[in-house]
């Protein structure tokens, strides 16, 4: 009977725990269904953040209720300060540990919603990413310390073994740690920001994400390229968006018989007034070099807020305008050609008596010669 009396409260606790988790699940579903009504009054980002906060509150309340039900609240508080885990409370503390992980994940979602997805003029997108990753790392570290306390590890003891732990982690995960450190270097040194047009590691594209481990580019072929941060920091980076403008060059050849000065003026007139180009600095044309078939002119101009689309639109506009202007003025754009000529004093003599390719073979006798011999 004593065993039955002991089993009764234990069974009741298990039933109550299952019921509490079921209620939490129903609350989560209800919070999710509140999304559409909330969006009628607030924007999508605010609605998402509100849902995440409500779920976090519900999860924390459920965790504390279970601790009280299992009479483990004291053990939980004691574990945070002086880790001693009561074996009888292990199940409840393990359940609470799972809820803590869920809450930590929800908090990271809230921080991302508030810091990254919300548009604002106070901080740039790059700083939003930096703040988000710092908040994410802080939440994960705090969660890890709480979980260690729950399993009986005093977080203060970790300080004593920090040196040995650092050596072990450095040897076992040096590449991962290098990528993490490189990620923070990129976030705070800011060689590029989200949306910048960059060239790195022989890849060219738009920066879409900067995480703690890697950087994501979207190429102009709509490919998503993920580059480890340590590889990014160890190679040259070309940022074509940093200055807010970009100089573009288009080469065009004119005939050697053409008036080069007039061709330069015509090309500058053709570029003047094009909407795709910046007025200041004004477009310029320089004589670049002697080509195989033409004198090469270099048409130089600037575009604002560089992007791949603006780059190619500007080039196309310049090529079409210059070609049209040259055709109107009669300036030829030669295609590759070769000129063959001979020297006036060059002569060619043929030796008819020279032996041919069959000189080593006996010549057949003619019919007349054969008859005379007869």
Short mmCIF file of N, CA and C in Angstrom, two decimals, residues 160-227:
data_model
loop_
_atom_site.label_atom_id
_atom_site.label_comp_id
_atom_site.label_asym_id
_atom_site.label_seq_id
_atom_site.Cartn_x
_atom_site.Cartn_y
_atom_site.Cartn_z
N UNK A 160 38.15 28.07 -14.30
CA UNK A 160 39.40 27.43 -13.89
C UNK A 160 39.97 26.54 -15.00
N UNK A 161 39.06 25.98 -15.80
CA UNK A 161 39.52 25.09 -16.87
C UNK A 161 39.44 25.76 -18.24
N UNK A 162 39.37 27.08 -18.26
CA UNK A 162 39.23 27.78 -19.54
C UNK A 162 40.44 27.57 -20.43
N UNK A 163 41.63 27.53 -19.81
CA UNK A 163 42.84 27.34 -20.62
C UNK A 163 42.85 26.00 -21.32
N UNK A 164 42.59 24.93 -20.56
CA UNK A 164 42.57 23.60 -21.17
C UNK A 164 41.44 23.48 -22.19
N UNK A 165 40.28 24.04 -21.85
CA UNK A 165 39.16 23.99 -22.78
C UNK A 165 39.47 24.74 -24.07
N UNK A 166 40.18 25.87 -23.95
CA UNK A 166 40.55 26.62 -25.14
C UNK A 166 41.49 25.85 -26.04
N UNK A 167 42.44 25.11 -25.43
CA UNK A 167 43.36 24.31 -26.22
C UNK A 167 42.62 23.20 -26.95
N UNK A 168 41.72 22.52 -26.23
CA UNK A 168 40.97 21.42 -26.84
C UNK A 168 40.10 21.93 -27.99
N UNK A 169 39.37 23.02 -27.73
CA UNK A 169 38.53 23.57 -28.80
C UNK A 169 39.36 24.08 -29.97
N UNK A 170 40.51 24.67 -29.66
CA UNK A 170 41.35 25.19 -30.73
C UNK A 170 41.86 24.10 -31.64
N UNK A 171 42.18 22.92 -31.07
CA UNK A 171 42.67 21.81 -31.88
C UNK A 171 41.54 21.10 -32.61
N UNK A 172 40.40 20.95 -31.94
CA UNK A 172 39.31 20.17 -32.52
C UNK A 172 38.49 20.96 -33.53
N UNK A 173 38.38 22.25 -33.34
CA UNK A 173 37.50 23.04 -34.21
C UNK A 173 38.16 24.34 -34.62
N UNK A 174 39.43 24.26 -34.97
CA UNK A 174 40.14 25.50 -35.30
C UNK A 174 39.58 26.15 -36.55
N UNK A 175 39.14 25.35 -37.53
CA UNK A 175 38.60 25.95 -38.75
C UNK A 175 37.26 26.63 -38.48
N UNK A 176 36.41 25.96 -37.68
CA UNK A 176 35.12 26.56 -37.35
C UNK A 176 35.29 27.82 -36.52
N UNK A 177 36.18 27.76 -35.52
CA UNK A 177 36.41 28.95 -34.70
C UNK A 177 37.02 30.07 -35.53
N UNK A 178 37.90 29.70 -36.47
CA UNK A 178 38.46 30.72 -37.35
C UNK A 178 37.40 31.40 -38.18
N UNK A 179 36.41 30.61 -38.66
CA UNK A 179 35.32 31.20 -39.43
C UNK A 179 34.46 32.12 -38.56
N UNK A 180 34.25 31.72 -37.28
CA UNK A 180 33.46 32.55 -36.37
C UNK A 180 34.16 33.88 -36.10
N UNK A 181 35.46 33.82 -35.78
CA UNK A 181 36.20 35.06 -35.53
C UNK A 181 36.23 35.93 -36.79
N UNK A 182 36.42 35.28 -37.94
CA UNK A 182 36.42 36.04 -39.19
C UNK A 182 35.05 36.68 -39.44
N UNK A 183 33.97 35.98 -39.03
CA UNK A 183 32.64 36.56 -39.19
C UNK A 183 32.46 37.83 -38.39
N UNK A 184 32.97 37.85 -37.16
CA UNK A 184 32.87 39.06 -36.35
C UNK A 184 33.78 40.16 -36.90
N UNK A 185 34.92 39.77 -37.46
CA UNK A 185 35.79 40.77 -38.09
C UNK A 185 35.06 41.44 -39.25
N UNK A 186 34.37 40.64 -40.07
CA UNK A 186 33.63 41.20 -41.20
C UNK A 186 32.47 42.08 -40.73
N UNK A 187 31.80 41.67 -39.66
CA UNK A 187 30.65 42.43 -39.18
C UNK A 187 31.04 43.79 -38.64
N UNK A 188 32.22 43.87 -38.00
CA UNK A 188 32.59 45.13 -37.36
C UNK A 188 33.58 45.95 -38.17
N UNK A 189 34.40 45.31 -39.01
CA UNK A 189 35.30 46.09 -39.88
C UNK A 189 34.57 46.61 -41.11
N UNK A 190 33.50 45.94 -41.51
CA UNK A 190 32.60 46.39 -42.58
C UNK A 190 33.32 46.64 -43.91
N UNK A 191 34.02 45.64 -44.46
CA UNK A 191 34.55 45.82 -45.82
C UNK A 191 33.44 45.82 -46.86
N UNK A 192 32.30 45.26 -46.51
CA UNK A 192 31.11 45.31 -47.38
C UNK A 192 29.89 45.17 -46.49
N UNK A 193 28.74 45.53 -47.05
CA UNK A 193 27.48 45.48 -46.33
C UNK A 193 26.47 44.68 -47.14
N UNK A 194 25.34 44.40 -46.53
CA UNK A 194 24.28 43.69 -47.23
C UNK A 194 23.83 44.51 -48.44
N UNK A 195 23.72 43.84 -49.58
CA UNK A 195 23.30 44.51 -50.81
C UNK A 195 24.43 45.05 -51.64
N UNK A 196 25.68 44.97 -51.15
CA UNK A 196 26.81 45.47 -51.92
C UNK A 196 27.15 44.52 -53.06
N UNK A 197 27.66 45.10 -54.14
CA UNK A 197 28.13 44.35 -55.31
C UNK A 197 29.63 44.14 -55.13
N UNK A 198 30.04 42.89 -54.92
CA UNK A 198 31.43 42.59 -54.57
C UNK A 198 31.97 41.48 -55.46
N UNK A 199 33.30 41.41 -55.47
CA UNK A 199 34.02 40.31 -56.10
C UNK A 199 34.94 39.74 -55.04
N UNK A 200 34.78 38.45 -54.71
CA UNK A 200 35.61 37.81 -53.70
C UNK A 200 35.75 36.33 -54.04
N UNK A 201 36.95 35.81 -53.82
CA UNK A 201 37.22 34.39 -54.07
C UNK A 201 36.80 33.99 -55.48
N UNK A 202 37.12 34.84 -56.46
CA UNK A 202 36.78 34.60 -57.87
C UNK A 202 35.28 34.49 -58.10
N UNK A 203 34.49 35.03 -57.19
CA UNK A 203 33.03 35.04 -57.34
C UNK A 203 32.55 36.49 -57.33
N UNK A 204 31.54 36.76 -58.14
CA UNK A 204 30.99 38.11 -58.24
C UNK A 204 29.49 38.05 -58.01
N UNK A 205 28.99 38.94 -57.16
CA UNK A 205 27.56 38.95 -56.90
C UNK A 205 27.19 39.96 -55.84
N UNK A 206 25.97 39.82 -55.34
CA UNK A 206 25.40 40.72 -54.33
C UNK A 206 25.43 40.01 -52.98
N UNK A 207 25.89 40.71 -51.94
CA UNK A 207 25.94 40.14 -50.59
C UNK A 207 24.52 40.02 -50.05
N UNK A 208 24.13 38.80 -49.70
CA UNK A 208 22.78 38.55 -49.20
C UNK A 208 22.75 38.26 -47.71
N UNK A 209 23.82 37.71 -47.16
CA UNK A 209 23.81 37.39 -45.73
C UNK A 209 25.24 37.30 -45.23
N UNK A 210 25.44 37.75 -43.98
CA UNK A 210 26.74 37.63 -43.31
C UNK A 210 26.45 36.98 -41.96
N UNK A 211 26.73 35.68 -41.85
CA UNK A 211 26.50 34.97 -40.60
C UNK A 211 27.80 34.83 -39.84
N UNK A 212 27.75 34.13 -38.71
CA UNK A 212 28.96 33.94 -37.92
C UNK A 212 29.94 32.99 -38.61
N UNK A 213 29.46 32.18 -39.57
CA UNK A 213 30.31 31.17 -40.17
C UNK A 213 30.62 31.44 -41.64
N UNK A 214 29.71 32.04 -42.38
CA UNK A 214 29.94 32.20 -43.81
C UNK A 214 29.22 33.44 -44.33
N UNK A 215 29.56 33.77 -45.56
CA UNK A 215 28.94 34.89 -46.27
C UNK A 215 28.25 34.34 -47.51
N UNK A 216 27.05 34.80 -47.78
CA UNK A 216 26.26 34.31 -48.90
C UNK A 216 26.18 35.38 -49.99
N UNK A 217 26.52 34.97 -51.22
CA UNK A 217 26.42 35.85 -52.38
C UNK A 217 25.33 35.32 -53.31
N UNK A 218 24.65 36.24 -53.98
CA UNK A 218 23.75 35.86 -55.07
C UNK A 218 24.37 36.35 -56.36
N UNK A 219 24.77 35.41 -57.21
CA UNK A 219 25.42 35.77 -58.45
C UNK A 219 24.39 36.28 -59.45
N UNK A 220 24.89 36.76 -60.58
CA UNK A 220 23.99 37.30 -61.60
C UNK A 220 23.33 36.19 -62.42
N UNK A 221 23.71 34.94 -62.14
CA UNK A 221 23.01 33.78 -62.71
C UNK A 221 22.01 33.21 -61.72
N UNK A 222 21.71 33.99 -60.66
CA UNK A 222 20.78 33.57 -59.59
C UNK A 222 21.27 32.32 -58.87
N UNK A 223 22.57 32.21 -58.72
CA UNK A 223 23.17 31.15 -57.90
C UNK A 223 23.47 31.71 -56.51
N UNK A 224 23.22 30.92 -55.49
CA UNK A 224 23.57 31.31 -54.12
C UNK A 224 24.89 30.63 -53.76
N UNK A 225 25.91 31.44 -53.56
CA UNK A 225 27.25 30.94 -53.26
C UNK A 225 27.55 31.21 -51.80
N UNK A 226 27.90 30.16 -51.05
CA UNK A 226 28.23 30.28 -49.63
C UNK A 226 29.74 30.16 -49.49
N UNK A 227 30.38 31.21 -48.97
CA UNK A 227 31.83 31.26 -48.83
C UNK A 227 32.17 31.34 -47.35
#
